[in-house]
GROMACS .gro file of C-alpha atoms in nm:
model
  346
    1MET     CA    1  -0.972   0.715   0.510
    2LYS     CA    2  -0.609   0.671   0.415
    3ILE     CA    3  -0.412   0.375   0.537
    4ALA     CA    4  -0.037   0.336   0.521
    5LEU     CA    5   0.170   0.061   0.670
    6VAL     CA    6   0.491  -0.087   0.534
    7VAL     CA    7   0.457  -0.156   0.161
    8PHE     CA    8   0.683  -0.317  -0.098
    9THR     CA    9   0.604  -0.439  -0.449
   10PHE     CA   10   0.790  -0.571  -0.747
   11GLY     CA   11   0.709  -0.761  -1.063
   12PHE     CA   12   0.528  -1.062  -0.918
   13GLN     CA   13   0.612  -1.408  -1.043
   14VAL     CA   14   0.451  -1.713  -0.889
   15PHE     CA   15   0.719  -1.973  -0.815
   16SER     CA   16   0.690  -2.345  -0.765
   17ALA     CA   17   0.838  -2.517  -0.464
   18SER     CA   18   1.125  -2.651  -0.673
   19ALA     CA   19   1.237  -2.294  -0.749
   20PHE     CA   20   1.364  -2.270  -0.391
   21ALA     CA   21   1.498  -2.623  -0.347
   22GLN     CA   22   1.849  -2.501  -0.276
   23PRO     CA   23   1.815  -2.184  -0.064
   24ARG     CA   24   2.083  -2.083   0.179
   25GLY     CA   25   2.008  -2.143   0.546
   26ALA     CA   26   1.785  -1.908   0.745
   27LEU     CA   27   1.838  -1.807   1.105
   28GLY     CA   28   2.142  -2.032   1.105
   29VAL     CA   29   1.934  -2.349   1.064
   30PRO     CA   30   2.056  -2.618   0.825
   31LYS     CA   31   1.917  -2.646   0.472
   32THR     CA   32   1.635  -2.898   0.444
   33PRO     CA   33   1.616  -3.069   0.102
   34LEU     CA   34   1.278  -3.059  -0.066
   35ALA     CA   35   1.270  -3.437  -0.073
   36ALA     CA   36   1.232  -3.435   0.304
   37ALA     CA   37   0.908  -3.243   0.265
   38ASP     CA   38   0.759  -3.473   0.000
   39SER     CA   39   0.659  -3.737   0.253
   40GLU     CA   40   0.559  -3.489   0.520
   41SER     CA   41   0.217  -3.526   0.678
   42ALA     CA   42  -0.007  -3.220   0.686
   43GLU     CA   43  -0.123  -3.319   1.033
   44CYS     CA   44   0.167  -3.231   1.263
   45THR     CA   45   0.408  -2.939   1.255
   46THR     CA   46   0.762  -3.038   1.353
   47VAL     CA   47   1.078  -2.843   1.425
   48GLU     CA   48   1.224  -2.994   1.108
   49SER     CA   49   0.937  -2.870   0.894
   50LEU     CA   50   0.968  -2.523   1.047
   51GLN     CA   51   1.341  -2.521   0.967
   52GLY     CA   52   1.270  -2.627   0.611
   53ALA     CA   53   1.008  -2.356   0.572
   54ALA     CA   54   1.251  -2.098   0.711
   55SER     CA   55   1.516  -2.202   0.459
   56MET     CA   56   1.270  -2.169   0.172
   57ILE     CA   57   1.154  -1.827   0.290
   58ASP     CA   58   1.514  -1.713   0.313
   59GLY     CA   59   1.561  -1.822  -0.048
   60ILE     CA   60   1.255  -1.624  -0.155
   61LEU     CA   61   1.386  -1.317   0.025
   62GLU     CA   62   1.723  -1.356  -0.142
   63GLN     CA   63   1.561  -1.363  -0.486
   64THR     CA   64   1.292  -1.097  -0.439
   65ASN     CA   65   1.387  -0.851  -0.159
   66ALA     CA   66   1.021  -0.873  -0.061
   67GLY     CA   67   1.086  -0.834   0.313
   68PRO     CA   68   0.875  -0.521   0.371
   69LEU     CA   69   0.586  -0.681   0.185
   70PHE     CA   70   0.599  -0.987   0.411
   71VAL     CA   71   0.610  -0.768   0.722
   72ARG     CA   72   0.298  -0.588   0.604
   73LEU     CA   73   0.120  -0.919   0.530
   74ALA     CA   74   0.189  -1.055   0.878
   75TRP     CA   75   0.098  -0.729   1.050
   76HIS     CA   76  -0.232  -0.701   0.866
   77ASP     CA   77  -0.321  -1.061   0.945
   78ALA     CA   78  -0.251  -1.012   1.316
   79GLY     CA   79  -0.371  -0.651   1.341
   80THR     CA   80  -0.741  -0.734   1.323
   81PHE     CA   81  -0.732  -0.865   1.682
   82ASP     CA   82  -0.981  -0.727   1.934
   83LYS     CA   83  -0.904  -0.834   2.289
   84ASP     CA   84  -1.250  -0.735   2.408
   85LEU     CA   85  -1.445  -0.964   2.177
   86THR     CA   86  -1.583  -1.259   2.373
   87SER     CA   87  -1.655  -1.472   2.068
   88GLY     CA   88  -1.314  -1.641   2.094
   89TRP     CA   89  -1.088  -1.792   1.830
   90PRO     CA   90  -1.093  -1.721   1.539
   91LYS     CA   91  -1.374  -1.465   1.552
   92HIS     CA   92  -1.173  -1.222   1.764
   93GLY     CA   93  -0.923  -1.183   1.479
   94GLY     CA   94  -0.547  -1.203   1.506
   95ALA     CA   95  -0.260  -1.406   1.362
   96ASN     CA   96  -0.458  -1.696   1.220
   97GLY     CA   97  -0.395  -1.678   0.845
   98SER     CA   98  -0.746  -1.553   0.767
   99ILE     CA   99  -0.605  -1.278   0.544
  100ARG     CA  100  -0.564  -1.532   0.263
  101PHE     CA  101  -0.941  -1.540   0.216
  102GLU     CA  102  -1.177  -1.295   0.050
  103PRO     CA  103  -1.327  -1.054   0.138
  104GLU     CA  104  -1.050  -0.978   0.391
  105LEU     CA  105  -0.775  -0.997   0.129
  106ASN     CA  106  -0.963  -0.738  -0.075
  107HIS     CA  107  -1.006  -0.488   0.208
  108GLY     CA  108  -0.870  -0.148   0.114
  109ALA     CA  109  -0.585  -0.167   0.365
  110ASN     CA  110  -0.472  -0.498   0.214
  111ALA     CA  111  -0.422  -0.378  -0.144
  112GLY     CA  112  -0.133  -0.568  -0.303
  113LEU     CA  113  -0.110  -0.840  -0.039
  114SER     CA  114  -0.248  -1.110  -0.268
  115GLY     CA  115   0.096  -1.106  -0.430
  116ALA     CA  116   0.260  -1.174  -0.094
  117VAL     CA  117   0.035  -1.475  -0.035
  118LYS     CA  118   0.123  -1.611  -0.381
  119LEU     CA  119   0.494  -1.572  -0.319
  120LEU     CA  120   0.466  -1.785  -0.005
  121GLU     CA  121   0.243  -2.057  -0.155
  122PRO     CA  122   0.547  -2.273  -0.253
  123VAL     CA  123   0.641  -2.291   0.116
  124LYS     CA  124   0.298  -2.427   0.204
  125GLU     CA  125   0.322  -2.667  -0.092
  126ALA     CA  126   0.653  -2.805   0.032
  127TYR     CA  127   0.564  -2.808   0.404
  128PRO     CA  128   0.187  -2.863   0.431
  129SER     CA  129   0.205  -2.922   0.806
  130VAL     CA  130   0.318  -2.561   0.861
  131SER     CA  131   0.014  -2.335   0.880
  132TYR     CA  132  -0.033  -2.029   0.665
  133ALA     CA  133  -0.045  -1.829   0.988
  134ASP     CA  134   0.301  -1.958   1.084
  135ILE     CA  135   0.440  -1.902   0.734
  136PHE     CA  136   0.319  -1.541   0.726
  137GLN     CA  137   0.460  -1.460   1.070
  138MET     CA  138   0.785  -1.646   1.003
  139ALA     CA  139   0.838  -1.455   0.678
  140SER     CA  140   0.792  -1.127   0.864
  141ALA     CA  141   1.036  -1.210   1.144
  142LEU     CA  142   1.297  -1.343   0.899
  143SER     CA  143   1.261  -1.027   0.690
  144ILE     CA  144   1.337  -0.805   0.987
  145GLU     CA  145   1.643  -1.006   1.089
  146ARG     CA  146   1.775  -1.039   0.734
  147ALA     CA  147   1.752  -0.660   0.697
  148GLY     CA  148   1.980  -0.609   0.996
  149GLY     CA  149   1.709  -0.583   1.260
  150PRO     CA  150   1.674  -0.778   1.583
  151LYS     CA  151   1.624  -1.150   1.606
  152ILE     CA  152   1.271  -1.207   1.730
  153ASP     CA  153   1.194  -1.488   1.975
  154MET     CA  154   0.920  -1.643   1.766
  155LYS     CA  155   0.674  -1.911   1.867
  156TYR     CA  156   0.512  -2.141   1.610
  157GLY     CA  157   0.229  -2.392   1.591
  158ARG     CA  158  -0.050  -2.149   1.499
  159VAL     CA  159  -0.374  -2.304   1.379
  160ASP     CA  160  -0.523  -2.162   1.060
  161ALA     CA  161  -0.865  -2.004   1.045
  162GLU     CA  162  -1.074  -2.140   0.759
  163LYS     CA  163  -1.259  -1.822   0.669
  164ALA     CA  164  -1.194  -1.449   0.643
  165PHE     CA  165  -1.214  -1.196   0.924
  166GLU     CA  166  -1.488  -0.988   0.768
  167PRO     CA  167  -1.511  -0.660   0.969
  168GLU     CA  168  -1.314  -0.392   0.785
  169GLY     CA  169  -1.164  -0.095   0.969
  170ASN     CA  170  -0.950  -0.240   1.249
  171LEU     CA  171  -0.619  -0.122   1.099
  172PRO     CA  172  -0.464   0.224   1.149
  173ASP     CA  173  -0.491   0.529   0.924
  174ALA     CA  174  -0.190   0.746   0.849
  175GLU     CA  175  -0.389   1.055   0.747
  176ALA     CA  176  -0.735   1.191   0.815
  177GLY     CA  177  -1.020   1.130   0.576
  178ASP     CA  178  -1.231   1.393   0.403
  179ASP     CA  179  -1.437   1.437   0.721
  180GLY     CA  180  -1.126   1.537   0.917
  181ASN     CA  181  -1.124   1.217   1.121
  182PHE     CA  182  -0.870   0.939   1.144
  183GLY     CA  183  -1.030   0.595   1.150
  184GLY     CA  184  -1.399   0.517   1.152
  185ASP     CA  185  -1.684   0.313   1.295
  186SER     CA  186  -1.680   0.014   1.058
  187GLY     CA  187  -1.450  -0.216   1.256
  188THR     CA  188  -1.520  -0.417   1.570
  189VAL     CA  189  -1.497  -0.094   1.772
  190SER     CA  190  -1.479   0.270   1.668
  191THR     CA  191  -1.128   0.401   1.602
  192LYS     CA  192  -1.248   0.746   1.495
  193ASP     CA  193  -1.055   1.040   1.632
  194THR     CA  194  -0.968   1.391   1.521
  195SER     CA  195  -0.601   1.341   1.616
  196PRO     CA  196  -0.356   1.079   1.487
  197ASP     CA  197  -0.232   0.995   1.838
  198GLY     CA  198  -0.585   0.942   1.965
  199HIS     CA  199  -0.664   0.721   1.668
  200LEU     CA  200  -0.346   0.515   1.710
  201ARG     CA  201  -0.427   0.454   2.074
  202LYS     CA  202  -0.779   0.337   1.989
  203VAL     CA  203  -0.639   0.093   1.734
  204PHE     CA  204  -0.346  -0.044   1.934
  205TYR     CA  205  -0.500  -0.034   2.281
  206ARG     CA  206  -0.776  -0.254   2.134
  207MET     CA  207  -0.504  -0.512   2.065
  208GLY     CA  208  -0.348  -0.475   2.410
  209PHE     CA  209  -0.048  -0.253   2.332
  210ASP     CA  210   0.070   0.045   2.536
  211ASP     CA  211   0.237   0.368   2.420
  212GLU     CA  212   0.583   0.211   2.418
  213GLY     CA  213   0.465  -0.068   2.189
  214ILE     CA  214   0.291   0.178   1.955
  215VAL     CA  215   0.606   0.383   1.908
  216ALA     CA  216   0.830   0.078   1.870
  217LEU     CA  217   0.605  -0.070   1.602
  218SER     CA  218   0.589   0.267   1.424
  219GLY     CA  219   0.964   0.234   1.384
  220ALA     CA  220   0.913  -0.043   1.130
  221HIS     CA  221   0.841   0.232   0.878
  222THR     CA  222   1.219   0.248   0.849
  223PHE     CA  223   1.167  -0.054   0.621
  224GLY     CA  224   0.973  -0.028   0.296
  225ARG     CA  225   0.766   0.215   0.090
  226ALA     CA  226   0.412   0.350   0.055
  227TYR     CA  227   0.236   0.359  -0.281
  228LYS     CA  228  -0.001   0.629  -0.398
  229ASP     CA  229  -0.211   0.387  -0.602
  230ARG     CA  230  -0.271   0.174  -0.291
  231SER     CA  231  -0.282   0.389   0.020
  232GLY     CA  232  -0.333   0.719  -0.162
  233LEU     CA  233  -0.020   0.847   0.011
  234GLY     CA  234   0.319   0.955  -0.110
  235LYS     CA  235   0.436   0.998  -0.468
  236GLU     CA  236   0.457   0.766  -0.766
  237LYS     CA  237   0.834   0.772  -0.718
  238THR     CA  238   1.106   0.981  -0.553
  239LYS     CA  239   1.480   1.018  -0.597
  240PHE     CA  240   1.515   0.744  -0.337
  241THR     CA  241   1.293   0.500  -0.530
  242ASP     CA  242   1.319   0.589  -0.901
  243GLY     CA  243   1.587   0.328  -0.972
  244LYS     CA  244   1.791   0.576  -1.177
  245SER     CA  245   1.947   0.841  -0.955
  246GLU     CA  246   2.246   0.788  -0.730
  247SER     CA  247   2.022   0.848  -0.430
  248SER     CA  248   1.800   0.560  -0.534
  249LYS     CA  249   2.071   0.295  -0.496
  250GLN     CA  250   1.964   0.061  -0.219
  251ARG     CA  251   2.189  -0.156  -0.007
  252LEU     CA  252   2.107  -0.468   0.188
  253ALA     CA  253   2.225  -0.517   0.546
  254ASP     CA  254   2.538  -0.695   0.421
  255GLY     CA  255   2.631  -0.393   0.208
  256SER     CA  256   2.550  -0.550  -0.128
  257GLU     CA  257   2.344  -0.355  -0.380
  258ALA     CA  258   1.977  -0.449  -0.396
  259GLN     CA  259   1.761  -0.491  -0.705
  260TYR     CA  260   1.406  -0.360  -0.683
  261ARG     CA  261   1.116  -0.237  -0.890
  262PRO     CA  262   1.113   0.145  -0.889
  263GLY     CA  263   0.828   0.344  -0.739
  264GLY     CA  264   0.661   0.463  -0.423
  265SER     CA  265   0.774   0.685  -0.137
  266SER     CA  266   0.997   0.577   0.149
  267TRP     CA  267   1.039   0.705   0.504
  268THR     CA  268   1.417   0.660   0.491
  269ASP     CA  269   1.685   0.686   0.225
  270GLN     CA  270   1.800   0.324   0.273
  271TRP     CA  271   1.462   0.156   0.301
  272LEU     CA  272   1.579  -0.208   0.272
  273VAL     CA  273   1.781  -0.183   0.594
  274PHE     CA  274   1.614  -0.213   0.934
  275ASP     CA  275   1.762   0.039   1.181
  276ASN     CA  276   1.656   0.348   1.378
  277SER     CA  277   1.683   0.591   1.085
  278TYR     CA  278   1.306   0.646   1.091
  279PHE     CA  279   1.326   0.822   1.427
  280LYS     CA  280   1.633   1.025   1.331
  281ILE     CA  281   1.473   1.150   1.010
  282LEU     CA  282   1.138   1.226   1.172
  283ASP     CA  283   1.301   1.454   1.426
  284ASP     CA  284   1.524   1.626   1.171
  285ALA     CA  285   1.367   1.946   1.037
  286GLY     CA  286   1.632   1.949   0.766
  287ALA     CA  287   1.558   1.598   0.638
  288ASP     CA  288   1.499   1.562   0.265
  289GLY     CA  289   1.147   1.666   0.171
  290GLU     CA  290   1.095   1.362  -0.048
  291LEU     CA  291   1.103   1.133   0.255
  292LEU     CA  292   0.763   1.055   0.407
  293LYS     CA  293   0.654   1.219   0.730
  294LEU     CA  294   0.286   1.134   0.764
  295SER     CA  295   0.059   1.264   1.038
  296SER     CA  296   0.069   0.932   1.223
  297ASP     CA  297   0.449   0.939   1.203
  298LYS     CA  298   0.481   1.295   1.330
  299SER     CA  299   0.264   1.211   1.630
  300VAL     CA  300   0.534   0.989   1.784
  301PHE     CA  301   0.737   1.304   1.856
  302ALA     CA  302   0.449   1.550   1.894
  303ASP     CA  303   0.244   1.358   2.151
  304GLU     CA  304   0.363   1.390   2.511
  305GLY     CA  305   0.305   1.023   2.585
  306PHE     CA  306   0.478   0.894   2.274
  307ARG     CA  307   0.770   1.139   2.263
  308PRO     CA  308   0.992   0.993   2.540
  309PHE     CA  309   1.003   0.660   2.359
  310ALA     CA  310   1.066   0.821   2.018
  311VAL     CA  311   1.357   1.022   2.161
  312LYS     CA  312   1.496   0.711   2.327
  313TYR     CA  313   1.483   0.509   2.004
  314ARG     CA  314   1.631   0.798   1.804
  315ASP     CA  315   1.932   0.808   2.033
  316ASP     CA  316   1.975   0.438   2.109
  317GLN     CA  317   1.929   0.179   1.835
  318ASP     CA  318   1.983  -0.109   2.079
  319ALA     CA  319   1.695   0.018   2.292
  320PHE     CA  320   1.478   0.041   1.981
  321PHE     CA  321   1.568  -0.311   1.873
  322GLU     CA  322   1.489  -0.450   2.218
  323ALA     CA  323   1.150  -0.278   2.233
  324TYR     CA  324   1.069  -0.360   1.872
  325ALA     CA  325   1.148  -0.730   1.911
  326ARG     CA  326   0.921  -0.746   2.215
  327ALA     CA  327   0.635  -0.565   2.040
  328HIS     CA  328   0.673  -0.765   1.718
  329LYS     CA  329   0.659  -1.094   1.910
  330MET     CA  330   0.344  -0.979   2.089
  331LEU     CA  331   0.181  -0.874   1.763
  332SER     CA  332   0.269  -1.206   1.600
  333GLU     CA  333   0.087  -1.399   1.873
  334LEU     CA  334  -0.227  -1.187   1.905
  335GLY     CA  335  -0.541  -1.397   1.896
  336ALA     CA  336  -0.350  -1.707   1.783
  337LYS     CA  337  -0.439  -2.062   1.879
  338PHE     CA  338  -0.131  -2.282   1.919
  339GLU     CA  339  -0.095  -2.660   1.893
  340PRO     CA  340   0.069  -2.762   2.119
  341ASP     CA  341  -0.043  -2.491   2.360
  342GLU     CA  342   0.315  -2.397   2.448
  343GLY     CA  343   0.404  -2.365   2.081
  344LEU     CA  344   0.718  -2.466   1.896
  345SER     CA  345   1.050  -2.293   1.833
  346SER     CA  346   1.242  -2.328   1.509
   0.00000   0.00000   0.00000
């Protein structure tokens, strides 16, 4: 079983809250001084505390370029959701912050995500009323927007689960295992299939997505890298990730050069920018051979149900952004319990 979603790593350093006391504003919200958080109650999330958390996360992103890592953390927290489980919250999985607990954090698909949780701990320290579930999903949405992607209409007020989601196997595989099957029987429902498209449908239909949502979410592979020592996929490094060659120079959405730790394999040549390059490269037979094209990726053009959406997103970035923002919002709310019920907006 080989699992590959968006991955990004660097030399991890655990920061204190004071390290991000003066970040620039996020999502256009004003900076919130750390002193405002010192007296904050852990009992009630407010718009002000959400704005402060957003500013801190933006500061972390500015210093680390960890956006793809935060996207992966949020996706893996939410992606356990099973709409057919009748046990209710939080046992049906979803965006509830349970990924911070073992054994879930140590599941094979979550390799490396403990570093993401540590990077976001200062935000929880400064704004204890904001749940881990909200912090994880906020970091993901901010990462997409900061990388040039769409602004996502996020809802906050998620309640944290207080234990791990223990079933392992609810997340998608990128390649077949030694038995020739994608997925397996270890999750809440079998996702085993001999084809990548069949497997993807079993995984994402279980969450409530349709084919359009599957293809749109696949497009997030435009952002980040896969690591051989984690997913078993890709190479230790390529000319796009070695940190030495001209091809490895990475730009942020504002055009500035990005610093990063070398290694891994990317789906696109500019893997810190969120755009529709993933679809263009996938459908280009002449694309550089060092760029990833995994079986699950290829299926978005090969499968008759997926292909119309993949073609649409290849040719129209605005259409991709619209569909992606809708699918990302849905993913971020799967299985979540909100207080108040209608949620909060930052």
